[in-house]
Amino acid sequence: MGDIHEQEESSQVWLISFTDVMALMLTFFVLLFSMTEPAKQDWSEVTSALHSEFNKFYGSFQTLGPQDTINISRMNFNQALNIDYLESLLASANAQSRFLDNVTLNKMGDRLVISLPRELLFEPGQASVKEDGTRALYALGGTLSRVRNQIEIVGHADPRPVSEGNRYDSNWELSLARAASVAGILETVGYDKDLIIRGSSSGRYEDLADIGDEERRLDLSRRVDIVVLSHDGRRQKIFDETTP
């Protein structure tokens, strides 16, 4: 019996030596790793891959909770932005650009109306955007190009007949051409979603009835409105497809 017990003990001695060797090898490799300096490019690729995977699953949580400041880079642009929040973003942009001093923001129900006066954008009777108007649209386009909200461009005109010899036969044609010019610049800036363009002629002149100064009222009626809707423009299903 004694011989058998001694044989069992001696048959397990190699495990101790093997464990010691593995521990020494692990220590050796850790030491080698600590002494090496990884290639900067390889390390950047690893961190970029980890960041991409993290955002795929947890990126939406970054937009939750209160924010100390309004920062457009923190927003999730895969859906239409809240109109109140977008108004705050644009108000901040207006305050930072002198070209937006005469641009007004008005929240009207489920939409935000950005009104640009004629004197900022166009010469009288013309539809080509002036240099200052282009700069103003570039300042606005930096924000608008990054949101998914549906946008409409609405041109307006005063009720006075167009001047004789004008290239546009009616106020409607002039207001539509001005809306198209503004839309073209927004697309140049980077807004790549569908834009709805409307010419309202003098149809909204009556909305300014509370303005007593007639000249001021006429000036405000010659404007272009950028109307930002609360949705992204995708059609909603009224009936379920399975309904017979």
XYZ file of C-alpha atoms in Angstrom:
244
model
C 0.000 0.000 0.000
C 2.898 2.314 0.861
C 4.436 1.823 -2.587
C 1.137 2.669 -4.305
C 0.754 5.911 -2.268
C 4.305 6.979 -3.087
C 3.689 6.328 -6.807
C 0.516 8.525 -6.790
C 2.379 11.413 -5.127
C 5.313 11.193 -7.539
C 2.957 11.083 -10.559
C 1.537 14.554 -9.630
C 4.842 16.290 -8.991
C 5.085 17.382 -12.643
C 1.917 19.508 -12.220
C 3.741 21.765 -9.784
C 6.619 22.262 -12.172
C 4.258 22.880 -15.105
C 2.327 25.520 -13.133
C 5.557 27.260 -12.190
C 6.680 27.310 -15.826
C 3.341 28.762 -17.024
C 3.450 31.458 -14.335
C 6.990 32.392 -15.332
C 6.025 32.517 -19.029
C 3.010 34.727 -18.276
C 5.201 37.060 -16.215
C 7.738 37.149 -19.022
C 5.129 38.077 -21.660
C 3.602 40.754 -19.424
C 7.071 42.195 -18.924
C 7.700 42.200 -22.677
C 4.331 43.895 -23.351
C 4.987 46.577 -20.762
C 8.297 47.383 -22.439
C 6.861 47.725 -25.931
C 5.246 50.864 -27.411
C 2.252 50.135 -29.691
C 2.179 51.787 -33.111
C 0.143 54.995 -32.954
C -1.814 54.180 -36.102
C -2.743 50.695 -34.901
C -3.842 52.075 -31.523
C -5.964 54.759 -33.234
C -7.683 52.094 -35.313
C -8.469 50.060 -32.202
C -9.910 53.053 -30.310
C -11.938 54.143 -33.353
C -13.419 50.672 -33.708
C -14.325 50.556 -30.016
C -15.867 54.039 -30.197
C -17.927 53.059 -33.248
C -19.240 49.894 -31.599
C -20.050 51.778 -28.396
C -22.051 54.426 -30.251
C -23.949 51.760 -32.171
C -25.496 50.402 -28.975
C -25.249 53.262 -26.473
C -25.022 56.406 -28.610
C -28.691 57.300 -28.143
C -28.218 57.488 -24.372
C -25.821 60.398 -24.810
C -28.762 62.650 -25.680
C -30.688 61.843 -22.507
C -30.753 63.988 -19.405
C -30.211 67.706 -18.915
C -27.488 69.525 -20.833
C -25.426 72.364 -19.389
C -25.248 74.189 -22.707
C -26.900 73.938 -26.102
C -24.550 71.862 -28.206
C -25.739 70.668 -31.603
C -22.991 68.019 -31.789
C -24.632 66.080 -28.925
C -27.962 65.639 -30.655
C -29.268 62.507 -32.337
C -30.124 63.567 -35.897
C -31.713 60.283 -36.958
C -35.117 61.825 -36.280
C -36.770 65.242 -36.406
C -35.664 67.588 -33.649
C -38.039 69.062 -31.122
C -39.154 72.497 -32.339
C -38.493 74.198 -29.000
C -34.963 72.843 -28.889
C -34.323 73.771 -32.509
C -35.520 77.300 -31.776
C -32.926 77.534 -28.996
C -30.191 76.286 -31.323
C -31.060 78.821 -34.018
C -31.386 81.649 -31.506
C -27.864 80.829 -30.359
C -26.644 80.838 -33.986
C -28.365 84.194 -34.585
C -26.577 85.731 -31.627
C -23.187 84.627 -32.990
C -23.541 86.029 -36.531
C -24.066 89.683 -37.418
C -25.585 88.610 -40.736
C -28.572 87.182 -38.836
C -29.407 90.361 -36.910
C -32.574 90.993 -38.954
C -33.672 87.353 -39.057
C -36.643 86.577 -36.812
C -37.790 83.290 -35.298
C -41.468 82.627 -34.641
C -42.891 79.417 -33.280
C -46.344 78.837 -34.784
C -47.959 75.700 -33.425
C -46.006 72.670 -34.599
C -43.621 74.642 -36.788
C -40.799 77.144 -36.505
C -40.831 80.032 -38.981
C -37.506 81.689 -39.813
C -38.287 84.984 -41.569
C -35.676 86.689 -43.729
C -36.537 90.228 -44.902
C -36.326 91.246 -48.540
C -33.672 93.918 -47.938
C -31.334 91.231 -46.562
C -31.808 88.851 -49.480
C -32.791 90.695 -52.657
C -32.708 93.910 -54.593
C -36.193 95.309 -55.362
C -37.959 93.217 -58.002
C -35.073 90.709 -58.188
C -34.739 87.050 -57.158
C -30.949 86.694 -57.055
C -29.695 86.536 -53.460
C -27.303 89.324 -52.442
C -23.935 88.700 -50.842
C -25.112 89.497 -47.302
C -28.149 87.286 -47.835
C -25.919 84.440 -48.977
C -23.798 84.791 -45.849
C -26.916 84.758 -43.679
C -28.171 81.582 -45.365
C -24.769 79.950 -44.923
C -24.911 80.794 -41.213
C -28.382 79.221 -40.935
C -27.529 76.304 -43.209
C -24.832 75.070 -40.871
C -27.573 74.093 -38.421
C -30.401 73.282 -40.832
C -28.257 70.919 -42.913
C -27.846 68.663 -39.875
C -31.499 68.207 -38.923
C -34.011 65.804 -40.430
C -37.084 67.993 -39.998
C -39.108 68.676 -43.129
C -38.441 72.216 -44.382
C -40.603 74.428 -46.579
C -39.383 77.600 -48.288
C -42.173 80.142 -48.770
C -41.674 83.329 -50.769
C -43.889 86.366 -50.131
C -44.544 89.653 -51.897
C -46.536 92.803 -51.264
C -49.928 93.388 -52.942
C -48.637 96.101 -55.276
C -48.515 95.170 -58.979
C -45.107 94.316 -60.365
C -43.297 97.103 -62.163
C -43.767 97.363 -65.891
C -40.902 95.705 -67.714
C -40.090 93.403 -64.800
C -38.975 89.929 -65.852
C -41.685 88.450 -63.609
C -45.276 88.859 -64.741
C -46.797 88.556 -61.286
C -45.998 88.732 -57.591
C -46.580 84.994 -57.406
C -43.826 84.296 -59.956
C -41.484 86.669 -58.095
C -42.196 85.102 -54.711
C -41.726 81.582 -56.112
C -38.432 82.531 -57.792
C -37.147 84.005 -54.532
C -38.087 80.848 -52.622
C -36.261 78.755 -55.230
C -33.128 80.922 -54.879
C -33.081 80.455 -51.108
C -33.618 76.708 -51.495
C -30.711 76.502 -53.942
C -28.315 78.093 -51.460
C -29.435 75.785 -48.635
C -28.733 72.814 -50.885
C -25.297 74.270 -51.646
C -24.597 74.544 -47.923
C -25.369 70.850 -47.472
C -29.097 70.376 -46.864
C -29.588 67.156 -48.849
C -33.199 66.329 -48.016
C -36.257 67.255 -50.068
C -37.324 70.893 -49.825
C -40.863 72.089 -50.456
C -40.941 75.417 -52.333
C -44.006 77.669 -52.329
C -44.836 81.069 -53.748
C -47.375 82.852 -51.589
C -47.466 86.138 -53.509
C -49.337 88.638 -51.339
C -51.573 86.003 -49.783
C -50.120 86.539 -46.275
C -50.228 90.338 -46.373
C -53.392 90.349 -44.277
C -51.549 88.535 -41.478
C -49.727 91.796 -40.782
C -52.860 93.851 -40.198
C -51.797 94.761 -36.643
C -48.836 96.762 -37.987
C -49.952 100.375 -38.266
C -47.075 101.688 -40.384
C -47.991 100.821 -43.980
C -44.424 100.995 -45.288
C -43.238 98.714 -42.497
C -46.079 96.353 -43.273
C -45.107 96.276 -46.944
C -41.459 95.661 -46.060
C -42.370 92.687 -43.867
C -44.605 91.232 -46.564
C -41.646 91.072 -48.990
C -39.869 88.254 -47.197
C -38.933 84.617 -47.463
C -39.920 82.210 -44.695
C -37.996 79.039 -43.937
C -40.632 76.891 -42.250
C -39.273 74.010 -40.181
C -41.918 71.379 -39.429
C -41.997 69.149 -36.361
C -41.757 65.927 -38.416
C -39.317 64.559 -40.981
C -41.782 64.509 -43.871
C -42.233 60.776 -44.152
C -45.756 59.742 -45.009
C -47.736 58.121 -42.213
C -49.850 55.021 -42.856
C -53.512 55.811 -42.331
C -54.697 52.225 -42.567
C -52.818 49.078 -41.698
C -51.864 47.077 -44.791
C -53.461 43.966 -43.367
C -56.855 45.661 -43.125
C -59.164 44.060 -45.719
